[in-house]
Amino acid sequence: ATELMAFNKVGSFNMEAKQDGSASSDGPPPAVKAILNKFSSGKEEDKINGYLKMLKVGPDLLKFIPGEKASDLRCWLEAYRYWNQGGLNNVKAMLQLVVQRHLTEQQQQHQQGAVTVDEAKKQSELLESLTLPELEVTPDIGLLHPLLDGYASHPKSYMEWRLSPTAANQAKQQNFKLAPNNSPRIALLLYRKHVITNQRYIQDLIQYFESEGFIPVPVF
């Protein structure tokens, strides 16, 4: 994955490393690096958590830093934020963001006389018609069930729902067989990316255990 990241490039910003392994001079400017470093203590175990925080608030902070590189880095972070959350709608939004970025650059070229008036008009109309969707966020950790609306944040709240009359009524309405409330419980550890991309085997696995008389506790 790190090797592929070297091919990431937006405008004057890229993720390519120098021959000695250090960051390329085309990477973020010093002021941006200083901000990004605030999201991690430098310890290995904190890097992922700091990285996720950076994806959430980094683009908003970069609005206040002047310069083309900061703008390019912000665009990359916004696109990667959609990609990192995953799911069909987020990937569509990421591609829309790239299109909007391209059209904006075309408008700037028109102002410099590089694009015809008709082309600029079409691009302007298309740009105005595009509204970037909100990011659909999946929690880093959670529990799920085919009958549950959204995700549970804790095993306790999940089991309270699963053993409640609400779950029983939902199962009856959808003709979904639930295991009795006094059934043995089985913890299922799921890959978050599979949850985000709605892999069919997850629902099938939960439904199978329920039908066989076990209460699954699916955690991702």
PDB file of C-alpha atoms in Angstrom:
ATOM      1  CA  ALA A   1       0.000   0.000   0.000  1.00  0.00           C
ATOM      2  CA  THR A   2       2.808   2.427   0.847  1.00  0.00           C
ATOM      3  CA  GLU A   3       4.391   1.804  -2.570  1.00  0.00           C
ATOM      4  CA  LEU A   4       1.100   2.651  -4.301  1.00  0.00           C
ATOM      5  CA  MET A   5       0.720   5.814  -2.207  1.00  0.00           C
ATOM      6  CA  ALA A   6       3.825   7.175  -3.962  1.00  0.00           C
ATOM      7  CA  PHE A   7       1.718   7.584  -7.104  1.00  0.00           C
ATOM      8  CA  ASN A   8      -0.802   9.865  -5.362  1.00  0.00           C
ATOM      9  CA  LYS A   9      -0.603  13.375  -6.794  1.00  0.00           C
ATOM     10  CA  VAL A  10      -2.850  16.431  -6.770  1.00  0.00           C
ATOM     11  CA  GLY A  11      -1.470  19.534  -8.443  1.00  0.00           C
ATOM     12  CA  SER A  12       1.850  20.359  -6.817  1.00  0.00           C
ATOM     13  CA  PHE A  13       1.343  17.889  -3.937  1.00  0.00           C
ATOM     14  CA  ASN A  14       2.480  14.273  -4.158  1.00  0.00           C
ATOM     15  CA  MET A  15       3.352  11.403  -1.826  1.00  0.00           C
ATOM     16  CA  GLU A  16       6.553  10.377  -3.589  1.00  0.00           C
ATOM     17  CA  ALA A  17       9.589   9.727  -1.427  1.00  0.00           C
ATOM     18  CA  LYS A  18      13.172  10.615  -2.234  1.00  0.00           C
ATOM     19  CA  GLN A  19      15.823   7.965  -2.866  1.00  0.00           C
ATOM     20  CA  ASP A  20      17.009   8.255   0.739  1.00  0.00           C
ATOM     21  CA  GLY A  21      13.486   7.476   2.014  1.00  0.00           C
ATOM     22  CA  SER A  22      12.660  10.999   3.162  1.00  0.00           C
ATOM     23  CA  ALA A  23       9.612  12.905   1.980  1.00  0.00           C
ATOM     24  CA  SER A  24       9.738  14.536  -1.414  1.00  0.00           C
ATOM     25  CA  SER A  25      10.226  18.277  -1.592  1.00  0.00           C
ATOM     26  CA  ASP A  26       6.897  18.286  -3.438  1.00  0.00           C
ATOM     27  CA  GLY A  27       5.118  17.174  -0.270  1.00  0.00           C
ATOM     28  CA  PRO A  28       3.290  19.481   2.149  1.00  0.00           C
ATOM     29  CA  PRO A  29       4.943  22.767   3.111  1.00  0.00           C
ATOM     30  CA  PRO A  30       6.483  23.151   6.601  1.00  0.00           C
ATOM     31  CA  ALA A  31       3.426  24.956   8.037  1.00  0.00           C
ATOM     32  CA  VAL A  32       1.178  22.109   6.904  1.00  0.00           C
ATOM     33  CA  LYS A  33       3.549  19.451   8.236  1.00  0.00           C
ATOM     34  CA  ALA A  34       3.541  21.193  11.603  1.00  0.00           C
ATOM     35  CA  ILE A  35      -0.261  20.979  11.762  1.00  0.00           C
ATOM     36  CA  LEU A  36      -0.390  17.346  10.654  1.00  0.00           C
ATOM     37  CA  ASN A  37       2.215  16.369  13.272  1.00  0.00           C
ATOM     38  CA  LYS A  38      -0.129  17.627  16.001  1.00  0.00           C
ATOM     39  CA  PHE A  39      -2.456  14.698  15.362  1.00  0.00           C
ATOM     40  CA  SER A  40      -0.022  12.063  16.620  1.00  0.00           C
ATOM     41  CA  SER A  41       2.319  11.711  19.584  1.00  0.00           C
ATOM     42  CA  GLY A  42       4.826   9.917  17.377  1.00  0.00           C
ATOM     43  CA  LYS A  43       4.269   6.566  19.101  1.00  0.00           C
ATOM     44  CA  GLU A  44       3.504   3.671  16.787  1.00  0.00           C
ATOM     45  CA  GLU A  45       0.259   2.786  18.566  1.00  0.00           C
ATOM     46  CA  ASP A  46      -1.026   6.365  18.192  1.00  0.00           C
ATOM     47  CA  LYS A  47      -0.317   6.756  14.476  1.00  0.00           C
ATOM     48  CA  ILE A  48      -3.551   5.188  13.202  1.00  0.00           C
ATOM     49  CA  ASN A  49      -5.689   7.159  15.641  1.00  0.00           C
ATOM     50  CA  GLY A  50      -3.865  10.380  14.752  1.00  0.00           C
ATOM     51  CA  TYR A  51      -4.198   9.618  11.067  1.00  0.00           C
ATOM     52  CA  LEU A  52      -7.977   9.175  11.359  1.00  0.00           C
ATOM     53  CA  LYS A  53      -8.245  12.471  13.266  1.00  0.00           C
ATOM     54  CA  MET A  54      -6.260  14.191  10.543  1.00  0.00           C
ATOM     55  CA  LEU A  55      -8.655  12.911   7.874  1.00  0.00           C
ATOM     56  CA  LYS A  56     -11.630  14.291   9.808  1.00  0.00           C
ATOM     57  CA  VAL A  57     -10.446  17.826  10.505  1.00  0.00           C
ATOM     58  CA  GLY A  58      -7.359  18.312   8.313  1.00  0.00           C
ATOM     59  CA  PRO A  59      -9.213  19.712   5.264  1.00  0.00           C
ATOM     60  CA  ASP A  60     -10.986  22.324   7.401  1.00  0.00           C
ATOM     61  CA  LEU A  61      -7.731  23.458   9.033  1.00  0.00           C
ATOM     62  CA  LEU A  62      -5.971  23.729   5.676  1.00  0.00           C
ATOM     63  CA  LYS A  63      -8.514  26.343   4.545  1.00  0.00           C
ATOM     64  CA  PHE A  64      -6.622  28.871   6.654  1.00  0.00           C
ATOM     65  CA  ILE A  65      -3.189  28.136   5.178  1.00  0.00           C
ATOM     66  CA  PRO A  66      -2.434  30.120   2.007  1.00  0.00           C
ATOM     67  CA  GLY A  67      -0.614  28.707  -0.965  1.00  0.00           C
ATOM     68  CA  GLU A  68      -1.220  26.288  -3.803  1.00  0.00           C
ATOM     69  CA  LYS A  69       0.376  23.317  -2.058  1.00  0.00           C
ATOM     70  CA  ALA A  70      -1.909  23.600   0.947  1.00  0.00           C
ATOM     71  CA  SER A  71      -4.901  23.790  -1.402  1.00  0.00           C
ATOM     72  CA  ASP A  72      -3.721  20.707  -3.280  1.00  0.00           C
ATOM     73  CA  LEU A  73      -3.118  18.802  -0.043  1.00  0.00           C
ATOM     74  CA  ARG A  74      -6.597  19.766   1.163  1.00  0.00           C
ATOM     75  CA  CYS A  75      -8.115  18.373  -2.048  1.00  0.00           C
ATOM     76  CA  TRP A  76      -6.169  15.132  -1.581  1.00  0.00           C
ATOM     77  CA  LEU A  77      -7.291  14.815   2.043  1.00  0.00           C
ATOM     78  CA  GLU A  78     -10.930  15.435   1.129  1.00  0.00           C
ATOM     79  CA  ALA A  79     -10.808  12.824  -1.630  1.00  0.00           C
ATOM     80  CA  TYR A  80      -9.043  10.311   0.574  1.00  0.00           C
ATOM     81  CA  ARG A  81     -11.525  10.938   3.397  1.00  0.00           C
ATOM     82  CA  TYR A  82     -14.318   9.680   1.127  1.00  0.00           C
ATOM     83  CA  TRP A  83     -12.190   6.760  -0.033  1.00  0.00           C
ATOM     84  CA  ASN A  84     -11.170   5.800   3.512  1.00  0.00           C
ATOM     85  CA  GLN A  85     -14.792   5.625   4.712  1.00  0.00           C
ATOM     86  CA  GLY A  86     -15.632   3.496   1.690  1.00  0.00           C
ATOM     87  CA  GLY A  87     -19.022   2.433   0.421  1.00  0.00           C
ATOM     88  CA  LEU A  88     -20.667   3.110  -2.932  1.00  0.00           C
ATOM     89  CA  ASN A  89     -22.005   6.587  -2.082  1.00  0.00           C
ATOM     90  CA  ASN A  90     -18.675   7.787  -0.680  1.00  0.00           C
ATOM     91  CA  VAL A  91     -16.755   6.552  -3.735  1.00  0.00           C
ATOM     92  CA  LYS A  92     -19.249   8.354  -6.002  1.00  0.00           C
ATOM     93  CA  ALA A  93     -18.751  11.526  -3.944  1.00  0.00           C
ATOM     94  CA  MET A  94     -14.973  11.195  -4.222  1.00  0.00           C
ATOM     95  CA  LEU A  95     -15.180  10.999  -8.018  1.00  0.00           C
ATOM     96  CA  GLN A  96     -17.541  13.986  -8.015  1.00  0.00           C
ATOM     97  CA  LEU A  97     -15.003  15.939  -5.966  1.00  0.00           C
ATOM     98  CA  VAL A  98     -12.329  15.192  -8.565  1.00  0.00           C
ATOM     99  CA  VAL A  99     -14.664  16.353 -11.358  1.00  0.00           C
ATOM    100  CA  GLN A 100     -15.451  19.579  -9.488  1.00  0.00           C
ATOM    101  CA  ARG A 101     -11.748  20.210  -8.978  1.00  0.00           C
ATOM    102  CA  HIS A 102     -11.117  19.730 -12.707  1.00  0.00           C
ATOM    103  CA  LEU A 103     -13.980  22.058 -13.702  1.00  0.00           C
ATOM    104  CA  THR A 104     -12.778  24.712 -11.274  1.00  0.00           C
ATOM    105  CA  GLU A 105      -9.321  24.593 -12.857  1.00  0.00           C
ATOM    106  CA  GLN A 106     -10.929  24.862 -16.308  1.00  0.00           C
ATOM    107  CA  GLN A 107     -12.773  27.997 -15.181  1.00  0.00           C
ATOM    108  CA  GLN A 108      -9.509  29.492 -14.028  1.00  0.00           C
ATOM    109  CA  GLN A 109      -7.968  28.732 -17.428  1.00  0.00           C
ATOM    110  CA  HIS A 110     -10.936  30.483 -19.088  1.00  0.00           C
ATOM    111  CA  GLN A 111     -10.188  33.591 -17.068  1.00  0.00           C
ATOM    112  CA  GLN A 112      -6.689  33.409 -18.529  1.00  0.00           C
ATOM    113  CA  GLY A 113      -8.081  32.943 -22.046  1.00  0.00           C
ATOM    114  CA  ALA A 114      -7.140  29.249 -22.421  1.00  0.00           C
ATOM    115  CA  VAL A 115     -10.755  28.000 -22.846  1.00  0.00           C
ATOM    116  CA  THR A 116     -13.470  29.179 -25.237  1.00  0.00           C
ATOM    117  CA  VAL A 117     -16.544  31.044 -23.956  1.00  0.00           C
ATOM    118  CA  ASP A 118     -18.927  28.200 -24.905  1.00  0.00           C
ATOM    119  CA  GLU A 119     -16.793  25.596 -23.130  1.00  0.00           C
ATOM    120  CA  ALA A 120     -16.530  27.775 -20.061  1.00  0.00           C
ATOM    121  CA  LYS A 121     -20.315  28.279 -20.003  1.00  0.00           C
ATOM    122  CA  LYS A 122     -20.982  24.527 -20.151  1.00  0.00           C
ATOM    123  CA  GLN A 123     -18.442  23.846 -17.438  1.00  0.00           C
ATOM    124  CA  SER A 124     -19.898  26.579 -15.249  1.00  0.00           C
ATOM    125  CA  GLU A 125     -23.434  25.158 -15.610  1.00  0.00           C
ATOM    126  CA  LEU A 126     -22.204  21.659 -14.800  1.00  0.00           C
ATOM    127  CA  LEU A 127     -20.241  22.896 -11.806  1.00  0.00           C
ATOM    128  CA  GLU A 128     -23.292  24.707 -10.419  1.00  0.00           C
ATOM    129  CA  SER A 129     -25.428  21.561 -10.803  1.00  0.00           C
ATOM    130  CA  LEU A 130     -23.033  19.456  -8.726  1.00  0.00           C
ATOM    131  CA  THR A 131     -23.659  19.386  -4.981  1.00  0.00           C
ATOM    132  CA  LEU A 132     -21.068  17.390  -3.079  1.00  0.00           C
ATOM    133  CA  PRO A 133     -22.802  14.818  -0.816  1.00  0.00           C
ATOM    134  CA  GLU A 134     -22.050  14.647   2.882  1.00  0.00           C
ATOM    135  CA  LEU A 135     -19.511  12.066   3.983  1.00  0.00           C
ATOM    136  CA  GLU A 136     -21.211   8.850   5.136  1.00  0.00           C
ATOM    137  CA  VAL A 137     -19.300   7.865   8.274  1.00  0.00           C
ATOM    138  CA  THR A 138     -19.062   4.333   9.608  1.00  0.00           C
ATOM    139  CA  PRO A 139     -17.777   4.152  13.203  1.00  0.00           C
ATOM    140  CA  ASP A 140     -14.296   2.743  13.737  1.00  0.00           C
ATOM    141  CA  ILE A 141     -15.733   0.132  16.115  1.00  0.00           C
ATOM    142  CA  GLY A 142     -19.318  -1.061  16.346  1.00  0.00           C
ATOM    143  CA  LEU A 143     -21.811  -3.911  16.196  1.00  0.00           C
ATOM    144  CA  LEU A 144     -24.403  -4.707  13.561  1.00  0.00           C
ATOM    145  CA  HIS A 145     -27.346  -6.953  12.763  1.00  0.00           C
ATOM    146  CA  PRO A 146     -29.587  -7.228   9.674  1.00  0.00           C
ATOM    147  CA  LEU A 147     -32.553  -6.031  11.764  1.00  0.00           C
ATOM    148  CA  LEU A 148     -30.691  -3.193  13.486  1.00  0.00           C
ATOM    149  CA  ASP A 149     -31.023   0.328  12.095  1.00  0.00           C
ATOM    150  CA  GLY A 150     -27.457   1.597  11.894  1.00  0.00           C
ATOM    151  CA  TYR A 151     -24.821   0.368  14.327  1.00  0.00           C
ATOM    152  CA  ALA A 152     -24.605  -0.265  18.058  1.00  0.00           C
ATOM    153  CA  SER A 153     -21.663   1.422  19.768  1.00  0.00           C
ATOM    154  CA  HIS A 154     -21.210  -1.088  22.614  1.00  0.00           C
ATOM    155  CA  PRO A 155     -21.951  -4.800  23.226  1.00  0.00           C
ATOM    156  CA  LYS A 156     -24.198  -3.842  26.152  1.00  0.00           C
ATOM    157  CA  SER A 157     -26.455  -1.607  24.044  1.00  0.00           C
ATOM    158  CA  TYR A 158     -26.435  -4.232  21.270  1.00  0.00           C
ATOM    159  CA  MET A 159     -27.604  -6.994  23.618  1.00  0.00           C
ATOM    160  CA  GLU A 160     -30.241  -4.729  25.153  1.00  0.00           C
ATOM    161  CA  TRP A 161     -31.657  -4.213  21.669  1.00  0.00           C
ATOM    162  CA  ARG A 162     -31.249  -7.867  20.610  1.00  0.00           C
ATOM    163  CA  LEU A 163     -33.139  -9.198  23.651  1.00  0.00           C
ATOM    164  CA  SER A 164     -35.827  -6.494  23.506  1.00  0.00           C
ATOM    165  CA  PRO A 165     -39.423  -6.806  22.222  1.00  0.00           C
ATOM    166  CA  THR A 166     -38.425  -4.294  19.522  1.00  0.00           C
ATOM    167  CA  ALA A 167     -36.041  -6.807  17.910  1.00  0.00           C
ATOM    168  CA  ALA A 168     -38.651  -9.559  18.205  1.00  0.00           C
ATOM    169  CA  ASN A 169     -41.292  -7.384  16.496  1.00  0.00           C
ATOM    170  CA  GLN A 170     -38.864  -6.422  13.711  1.00  0.00           C
ATOM    171  CA  ALA A 171     -38.032 -10.084  13.143  1.00  0.00           C
ATOM    172  CA  LYS A 172     -41.729 -10.995  12.976  1.00  0.00           C
ATOM    173  CA  GLN A 173     -42.460  -8.228  10.459  1.00  0.00           C
ATOM    174  CA  GLN A 174     -39.554  -9.273   8.217  1.00  0.00           C
ATOM    175  CA  ASN A 175     -40.038 -13.026   8.670  1.00  0.00           C
ATOM    176  CA  PHE A 176     -36.555 -13.272  10.206  1.00  0.00           C
ATOM    177  CA  LYS A 177     -35.969 -16.216  12.541  1.00  0.00           C
ATOM    178  CA  LEU A 178     -34.339 -15.177  15.822  1.00  0.00           C
ATOM    179  CA  ALA A 179     -32.782 -17.547  18.344  1.00  0.00           C
ATOM    180  CA  PRO A 180     -34.528 -17.620  21.759  1.00  0.00           C
ATOM    181  CA  ASN A 181     -33.229 -15.058  24.249  1.00  0.00           C
ATOM    182  CA  ASN A 182     -31.716 -17.760  26.473  1.00  0.00           C
ATOM    183  CA  SER A 183     -29.627 -19.194  23.621  1.00  0.00           C
ATOM    184  CA  PRO A 184     -25.810 -19.427  23.738  1.00  0.00           C
ATOM    185  CA  ARG A 185     -23.980 -16.370  22.421  1.00  0.00           C
ATOM    186  CA  ILE A 186     -21.226 -16.321  19.829  1.00  0.00           C
ATOM    187  CA  ALA A 187     -18.902 -13.371  19.221  1.00  0.00           C
ATOM    188  CA  LEU A 188     -18.116 -12.652  15.559  1.00  0.00           C
ATOM    189  CA  LEU A 189     -15.130 -10.458  14.697  1.00  0.00           C
ATOM    190  CA  LEU A 190     -15.682  -8.758  11.337  1.00  0.00           C
ATOM    191  CA  TYR A 191     -13.416  -6.802   9.013  1.00  0.00           C
ATOM    192  CA  ARG A 192     -14.610  -3.183   8.951  1.00  0.00           C
ATOM    193  CA  LYS A 193     -14.046  -2.788   5.207  1.00  0.00           C
ATOM    194  CA  HIS A 194     -16.357  -5.738   4.605  1.00  0.00           C
ATOM    195  CA  VAL A 195     -19.032  -4.051   6.709  1.00  0.00           C
ATOM    196  CA  ILE A 196     -18.680  -0.770   4.799  1.00  0.00           C
ATOM    197  CA  THR A 197     -18.920  -2.500   1.423  1.00  0.00           C
ATOM    198  CA  ASN A 198     -21.965  -4.540   2.517  1.00  0.00           C
ATOM    199  CA  GLN A 199     -20.434  -7.956   1.899  1.00  0.00           C
ATOM    200  CA  ARG A 200     -23.321 -10.416   1.657  1.00  0.00           C
ATOM    201  CA  TYR A 201     -21.654 -13.146   3.732  1.00  0.00           C
ATOM    202  CA  ILE A 202     -22.014 -11.026   6.898  1.00  0.00           C
ATOM    203  CA  GLN A 203     -25.827 -11.058   6.826  1.00  0.00           C
ATOM    204  CA  ASP A 204     -25.847 -14.719   5.778  1.00  0.00           C
ATOM    205  CA  LEU A 205     -23.540 -15.653   8.673  1.00  0.00           C
ATOM    206  CA  ILE A 206     -25.655 -13.800  11.244  1.00  0.00           C
ATOM    207  CA  GLN A 207     -28.865 -15.269   9.867  1.00  0.00           C
ATOM    208  CA  TYR A 208     -27.372 -18.782   9.901  1.00  0.00           C
ATOM    209  CA  PHE A 209     -26.382 -18.592  13.581  1.00  0.00           C
ATOM    210  CA  GLU A 210     -29.783 -17.162  14.545  1.00  0.00           C
ATOM    211  CA  SER A 211     -31.597 -19.960  12.710  1.00  0.00           C
ATOM    212  CA  GLU A 212     -29.384 -22.593  14.389  1.00  0.00           C
ATOM    213  CA  GLY A 213     -30.230 -21.333  17.886  1.00  0.00           C
ATOM    214  CA  PHE A 214     -27.254 -19.094  18.650  1.00  0.00           C
ATOM    215  CA  ILE A 215     -27.227 -15.360  19.365  1.00  0.00           C
ATOM    216  CA  PRO A 216     -24.416 -13.781  17.312  1.00  0.00           C
ATOM    217  CA  VAL A 217     -22.601 -10.713  18.644  1.00  0.00           C
ATOM    218  CA  PRO A 218     -20.995  -9.302  15.460  1.00  0.00           C
ATOM    219  CA  VAL A 219     -18.244  -6.783  16.233  1.00  0.00           C
ATOM    220  CA  PHE A 220     -16.121  -4.833  13.745  1.00  0.00           C
TER     221      PHE A 220
END
